[in-house]
Amino acid sequence: MAHRLRRFVADHWVLAIGLIVLLYLFVPIGVVGAMSFRDAGHNAPYTLDNFKFTWDNWTHPFGVAGIQDAFLLSITIALVATAGATVLGTLMSFALARHSFRGRGATNTLIFLPMATPEIVMGSSLLALFVASGVPLGFWTVVIAHVMFCLSFVVVTVKARLAGLDPRLQEAAMDLYADERQTFIRVTLPLVMPGIVAAALLSFSLSFDDFIVTNFNSGTVVTFPMFVWGASQRGIPAQINVIGTAMFLVSFLIVLVGQLPRLRRKA
């Protein structure tokens, strides 16, 4: 019996540690989810002590003044920035992965700089650029800033997908009398689409929850992260936890739906 127990521990200790670490990572999300059911009118400290359960926060997620406008603004900015970064990043990925040109190595290196640069440096640099150019700060400066730092993540993600493609699939399509346009639309693009979708989802997440770069370049507009920061000075409303939990559940659902075809193939 002792031998079997030692063998079981030896075979599964890595898995056990991984599950513990994963559980640790999800503890803050669980706390946010629990706090979303906390009675917003209860004046106890912001802890699970003296917790009073209520559904009111979920039935009135925009019950705090200003939270709806901030949330919709963040969604709009994230959608526009995601569209711009995904299109530009995908085109750059094809250029870097499929074509040879002077400065290609330097371009590949420069792509990683926005990912490695601290956000406070990027935010202050963009602010200096906008001020020096006389561009008024507002919605579009935030969008431009978000496209700038999301672009690198799109290029890296899509380029990795392109690097894993088997070129013989496209060669076979052209051997079957498909021209370059048909090969791209019917073969290349569907194969690259999972990488493009993953890059778009990553860009949306990065844009939606960004605070530092947005705070430098927002002017008078207030996004959802900025609203959360301002609300934290007085006490975070429970509706913020509701929106945070809902966004996590939507993201989890999207990932789950994306994994279903692969799970079906394995079954």
GROMACS .gro file of N, CA and C in nm, residues 54-132:
model
  237
   54THR      N    1  -2.711   3.933  -0.217
   54THR     CA    2  -2.819   3.999  -0.289
   54THR      C    3  -2.802   3.978  -0.439
   55TRP      N    4  -2.916   3.975  -0.510
   55TRP     CA    5  -2.915   3.968  -0.656
   55TRP      C    6  -2.928   4.106  -0.720
   56ASP      N    7  -2.945   4.209  -0.639
   56ASP     CA    8  -2.973   4.342  -0.692
   56ASP      C    9  -2.861   4.394  -0.781
   57ASN      N   10  -2.738   4.361  -0.748
   57ASN     CA   11  -2.624   4.410  -0.828
   57ASN      C   12  -2.629   4.355  -0.969
   58TRP      N   13  -2.672   4.230  -0.985
   58TRP     CA   14  -2.677   4.168  -1.117
   58TRP      C   15  -2.801   4.214  -1.195
   59THR      N   16  -2.908   4.246  -1.126
   59THR     CA   17  -3.027   4.295  -1.195
   59THR      C   18  -3.014   4.442  -1.233
   60HIS      N   19  -2.921   4.514  -1.167
   60HIS     CA   20  -2.896   4.655  -1.199
   60HIS      C   21  -2.745   4.676  -1.211
   61PRO      N   22  -2.682   4.621  -1.315
   61PRO     CA   23  -2.536   4.631  -1.326
   61PRO      C   24  -2.487   4.773  -1.354
   62PHE      N   25  -2.574   4.859  -1.403
   62PHE     CA   26  -2.535   4.998  -1.430
   62PHE      C   27  -2.604   5.093  -1.335
   63GLY      N   28  -2.622   5.047  -1.212
   63GLY     CA   29  -2.692   5.127  -1.113
   63GLY      C   30  -2.610   5.239  -1.053
   64VAL      N   31  -2.484   5.251  -1.090
   64VAL     CA   32  -2.397   5.358  -1.040
   64VAL      C   33  -2.381   5.464  -1.148
   65ALA      N   34  -2.390   5.588  -1.113
   65ALA     CA   35  -2.380   5.697  -1.210
   65ALA      C   36  -2.245   5.695  -1.281
   66GLY      N   37  -2.248   5.698  -1.413
   66GLY     CA   38  -2.127   5.706  -1.492
   66GLY      C   39  -2.069   5.574  -1.534
   67ILE      N   40  -2.109   5.464  -1.471
   67ILE     CA   41  -2.047   5.336  -1.501
   67ILE      C   42  -2.088   5.285  -1.639
   68GLN      N   43  -2.211   5.309  -1.682
   68GLN     CA   44  -2.256   5.262  -1.813
   68GLN      C   45  -2.181   5.334  -1.925
   69ASP      N   46  -2.168   5.465  -1.914
   69ASP     CA   47  -2.096   5.541  -2.017
   69ASP      C   48  -1.950   5.496  -2.025
   70ALA      N   49  -1.888   5.475  -1.910
   70ALA     CA   50  -1.747   5.432  -1.909
   70ALA      C   51  -1.732   5.293  -1.969
   71PHE      N   52  -1.825   5.205  -1.937
   71PHE     CA   53  -1.818   5.068  -1.990
   71PHE      C   54  -1.837   5.066  -2.142
   72LEU      N   55  -1.939   5.137  -2.190
   72LEU     CA   56  -1.965   5.140  -2.334
   72LEU      C   57  -1.850   5.207  -2.409
   73LEU      N   58  -1.789   5.309  -2.349
   73LEU     CA   59  -1.675   5.375  -2.412
   73LEU      C   60  -1.557   5.278  -2.423
   74SER      N   61  -1.531   5.201  -2.319
   74SER     CA   62  -1.422   5.103  -2.323
   74SER      C   63  -1.448   4.995  -2.427
   75ILE      N   64  -1.573   4.950  -2.437
   75ILE     CA   65  -1.607   4.850  -2.538
   75ILE      C   66  -1.586   4.907  -2.678
   76THR      N   67  -1.630   5.030  -2.701
   76THR     CA   68  -1.615   5.093  -2.832
   76THR      C   69  -1.468   5.109  -2.869
   77ILE      N   70  -1.389   5.162  -2.776
   77ILE     CA   71  -1.246   5.180  -2.802
   77ILE      C   72  -1.179   5.046  -2.829
   78ALA      N   73  -1.214   4.945  -2.751
   78ALA     CA   74  -1.152   4.814  -2.769
   78ALA      C   75  -1.187   4.754  -2.904
   79LEU      N   76  -1.312   4.770  -2.948
   79LEU     CA   77  -1.353   4.716  -3.078
   79LEU      C   78  -1.280   4.786  -3.193
   80VAL      N   79  -1.275   4.919  -3.187
   80VAL     CA   80  -1.208   4.994  -3.294
   80VAL      C   81  -1.059   4.964  -3.295
   81ALA      N   82  -0.996   4.965  -3.178
   81ALA     CA   83  -0.852   4.937  -3.170
   81ALA      C   84  -0.821   4.795  -3.213
   82THR      N   85  -0.908   4.701  -3.177
   82THR     CA   86  -0.887   4.561  -3.216
   82THR      C   87  -0.896   4.545  -3.367
   83ALA      N   88  -0.994   4.610  -3.428
   83ALA     CA   89  -1.007   4.601  -3.574
   83ALA      C   90  -0.884   4.658  -3.643
   84GLY      N   91  -0.840   4.775  -3.599
   84GLY     CA   92  -0.723   4.837  -3.661
   84GLY      C   93  -0.596   4.755  -3.640
   85ALA      N   94  -0.573   4.711  -3.516
   85ALA     CA   95  -0.451   4.636  -3.487
   85ALA      C   96  -0.451   4.500  -3.556
   86THR      N   97  -0.567   4.436  -3.565
   86THR     CA   98  -0.574   4.304  -3.628
   86THR      C   99  -0.546   4.312  -3.777
   87VAL      N  100  -0.605   4.410  -3.844
   87VAL     CA  101  -0.582   4.425  -3.988
   87VAL      C  102  -0.436   4.459  -4.016
   88LEU      N  103  -0.385   4.561  -3.949
   88LEU     CA  104  -0.247   4.602  -3.973
   88LEU      C  105  -0.148   4.492  -3.931
   89GLY      N  106  -0.173   4.430  -3.816
   89GLY     CA  107  -0.082   4.326  -3.767
   89GLY      C  108  -0.081   4.204  -3.856
   90THR      N  109  -0.197   4.166  -3.909
   90THR     CA  110  -0.204   4.051  -4.000
   90THR      C  111  -0.127   4.077  -4.128
   91LEU      N  112  -0.143   4.197  -4.185
   91LEU     CA  113  -0.068   4.232  -4.305
   91LEU      C  114   0.082   4.232  -4.278
   92MET      N  115   0.123   4.286  -4.164
   92MET     CA  116   0.265   4.286  -4.129
   92MET      C  117   0.317   4.145  -4.110
   93SER      N  118   0.235   4.059  -4.052
   93SER     CA  119   0.277   3.920  -4.029
   93SER      C  120   0.303   3.848  -4.160
   94PHE      N  121   0.213   3.866  -4.258
   94PHE     CA  122   0.234   3.803  -4.389
   94PHE      C  123   0.360   3.857  -4.455
   95ALA      N  124   0.383   3.987  -4.441
   95ALA     CA  125   0.502   4.046  -4.503
   95ALA      C  126   0.630   3.991  -4.440
   96LEU      N  127   0.631   3.979  -4.309
   96LEU     CA  128   0.751   3.932  -4.239
   96LEU      C  129   0.772   3.783  -4.257
   97ALA      N  130   0.663   3.707  -4.267
   97ALA     CA  131   0.676   3.561  -4.275
   97ALA      C  132   0.697   3.510  -4.416
   98ARG      N  133   0.647   3.583  -4.516
   98ARG     CA  134   0.646   3.532  -4.653
   98ARG      C  135   0.741   3.603  -4.749
   99HIS      N  136   0.795   3.718  -4.709
   99HIS     CA  137   0.874   3.796  -4.804
   99HIS      C  138   1.009   3.834  -4.741
  100SER      N  139   1.108   3.842  -4.827
  100SER     CA  140   1.241   3.887  -4.786
  100SER      C  141   1.263   4.029  -4.838
  101PHE      N  142   1.309   4.118  -4.752
  101PHE     CA  143   1.333   4.256  -4.790
  101PHE      C  144   1.439   4.313  -4.698
  102ARG      N  145   1.497   4.422  -4.742
  102ARG     CA  146   1.601   4.486  -4.663
  102ARG      C  147   1.542   4.543  -4.533
  103GLY      N  148   1.605   4.511  -4.423
  103GLY     CA  149   1.556   4.557  -4.293
  103GLY      C  150   1.458   4.463  -4.227
  104ARG      N  151   1.443   4.343  -4.283
  104ARG     CA  152   1.347   4.248  -4.226
  104ARG      C  153   1.388   4.206  -4.085
  105GLY      N  154   1.517   4.179  -4.064
  105GLY     CA  155   1.564   4.140  -3.931
  105GLY      C  156   1.545   4.249  -3.829
  106ALA      N  157   1.576   4.374  -3.870
  106ALA     CA  158   1.557   4.486  -3.777
  106ALA      C  159   1.409   4.507  -3.745
  107THR      N  160   1.323   4.487  -3.843
  107THR     CA  161   1.179   4.501  -3.821
  107THR      C  162   1.130   4.396  -3.722
  108ASN      N  163   1.177   4.272  -3.737
  108ASN     CA  164   1.138   4.167  -3.643
  108ASN      C  165   1.179   4.202  -3.500
  109THR      N  166   1.295   4.264  -3.487
  109THR     CA  167   1.341   4.304  -3.353
  109THR      C  168   1.258   4.419  -3.298
  110LEU      N  169   1.229   4.517  -3.383
  110LEU     CA  170   1.153   4.633  -3.339
  110LEU      C  171   1.010   4.597  -3.299
  111ILE      N  172   0.956   4.490  -3.357
  111ILE     CA  173   0.819   4.448  -3.325
  111ILE      C  174   0.807   4.417  -3.176
  112PHE      N  175   0.913   4.364  -3.116
  112PHE     CA  176   0.906   4.323  -2.977
  112PHE      C  177   0.922   4.440  -2.880
  113LEU      N  178   0.970   4.554  -2.926
  113LEU     CA  179   0.996   4.664  -2.835
  113LEU      C  180   0.873   4.714  -2.761
  114PRO      N  181   0.757   4.735  -2.829
  114PRO     CA  182   0.638   4.777  -2.752
  114PRO      C  183   0.595   4.677  -2.646
  115MET      N  184   0.623   4.547  -2.669
  115MET     CA  185   0.586   4.446  -2.570
  115MET      C  186   0.679   4.452  -2.449
  116ALA      N  187   0.804   4.490  -2.474
  116ALA     CA  188   0.902   4.492  -2.365
  116ALA      C  189   0.911   4.628  -2.296
  117THR      N  190   0.858   4.732  -2.360
  117THR     CA  191   0.866   4.866  -2.304
  117THR      C  192   0.763   4.884  -2.193
  118PRO      N  193   0.802   4.939  -2.077
  118PRO     CA  194   0.704   4.967  -1.971
  118PRO      C  195   0.593   5.058  -2.022
  119GLU      N  196   0.472   5.033  -1.977
  119GLU     CA  197   0.358   5.110  -2.027
  119GLU      C  198   0.369   5.257  -1.993
  120ILE      N  199   0.432   5.289  -1.882
  120ILE     CA  200   0.443   5.431  -1.846
  120ILE      C  201   0.533   5.504  -1.944
  121VAL      N  202   0.632   5.433  -1.999
  121VAL     CA  203   0.719   5.494  -2.100
  121VAL      C  204   0.643   5.515  -2.230
  122MET      N  205   0.569   5.413  -2.273
  122MET     CA  206   0.491   5.426  -2.395
  122MET      C  207   0.383   5.532  -2.381
  123GLY      N  208   0.315   5.534  -2.268
  123GLY     CA  209   0.208   5.633  -2.248
  123GLY      C  210   0.261   5.775  -2.249
  124SER      N  211   0.371   5.800  -2.178
  124SER     CA  212   0.426   5.936  -2.174
  124SER      C  213   0.484   5.976  -2.310
  125SER      N  214   0.542   5.879  -2.383
  125SER     CA  215   0.597   5.909  -2.515
  125SER      C  216   0.487   5.947  -2.613
  126LEU      N  217   0.378   5.872  -2.612
  126LEU     CA  218   0.266   5.904  -2.699
  126LEU      C  219   0.203   6.038  -2.662
  127LEU      N  220   0.196   6.066  -2.533
  127LEU     CA  221   0.143   6.195  -2.489
  127LEU      C  222   0.229   6.309  -2.542
  128ALA      N  223   0.361   6.293  -2.531
  128ALA     CA  224   0.452   6.396  -2.583
  128ALA      C  225   0.434   6.414  -2.734
  129LEU      N  226   0.414   6.302  -2.805
  129LEU     CA  227   0.394   6.308  -2.950
  129LEU      C  228   0.265   6.381  -2.984
  130PHE      N  229   0.157   6.350  -2.915
  130PHE     CA  230   0.029   6.414  -2.944
  130PHE      C  231   0.034   6.563  -2.911
  131VAL      N  232   0.094   6.597  -2.799
  131VAL     CA  233   0.102   6.738  -2.759
  131VAL      C  234   0.188   6.817  -2.856
  132ALA      N  235   0.303   6.759  -2.895
  132ALA     CA  236   0.392   6.828  -2.989
  132ALA      C  237   0.327   6.844  -3.126
   0.00000   0.00000   0.00000
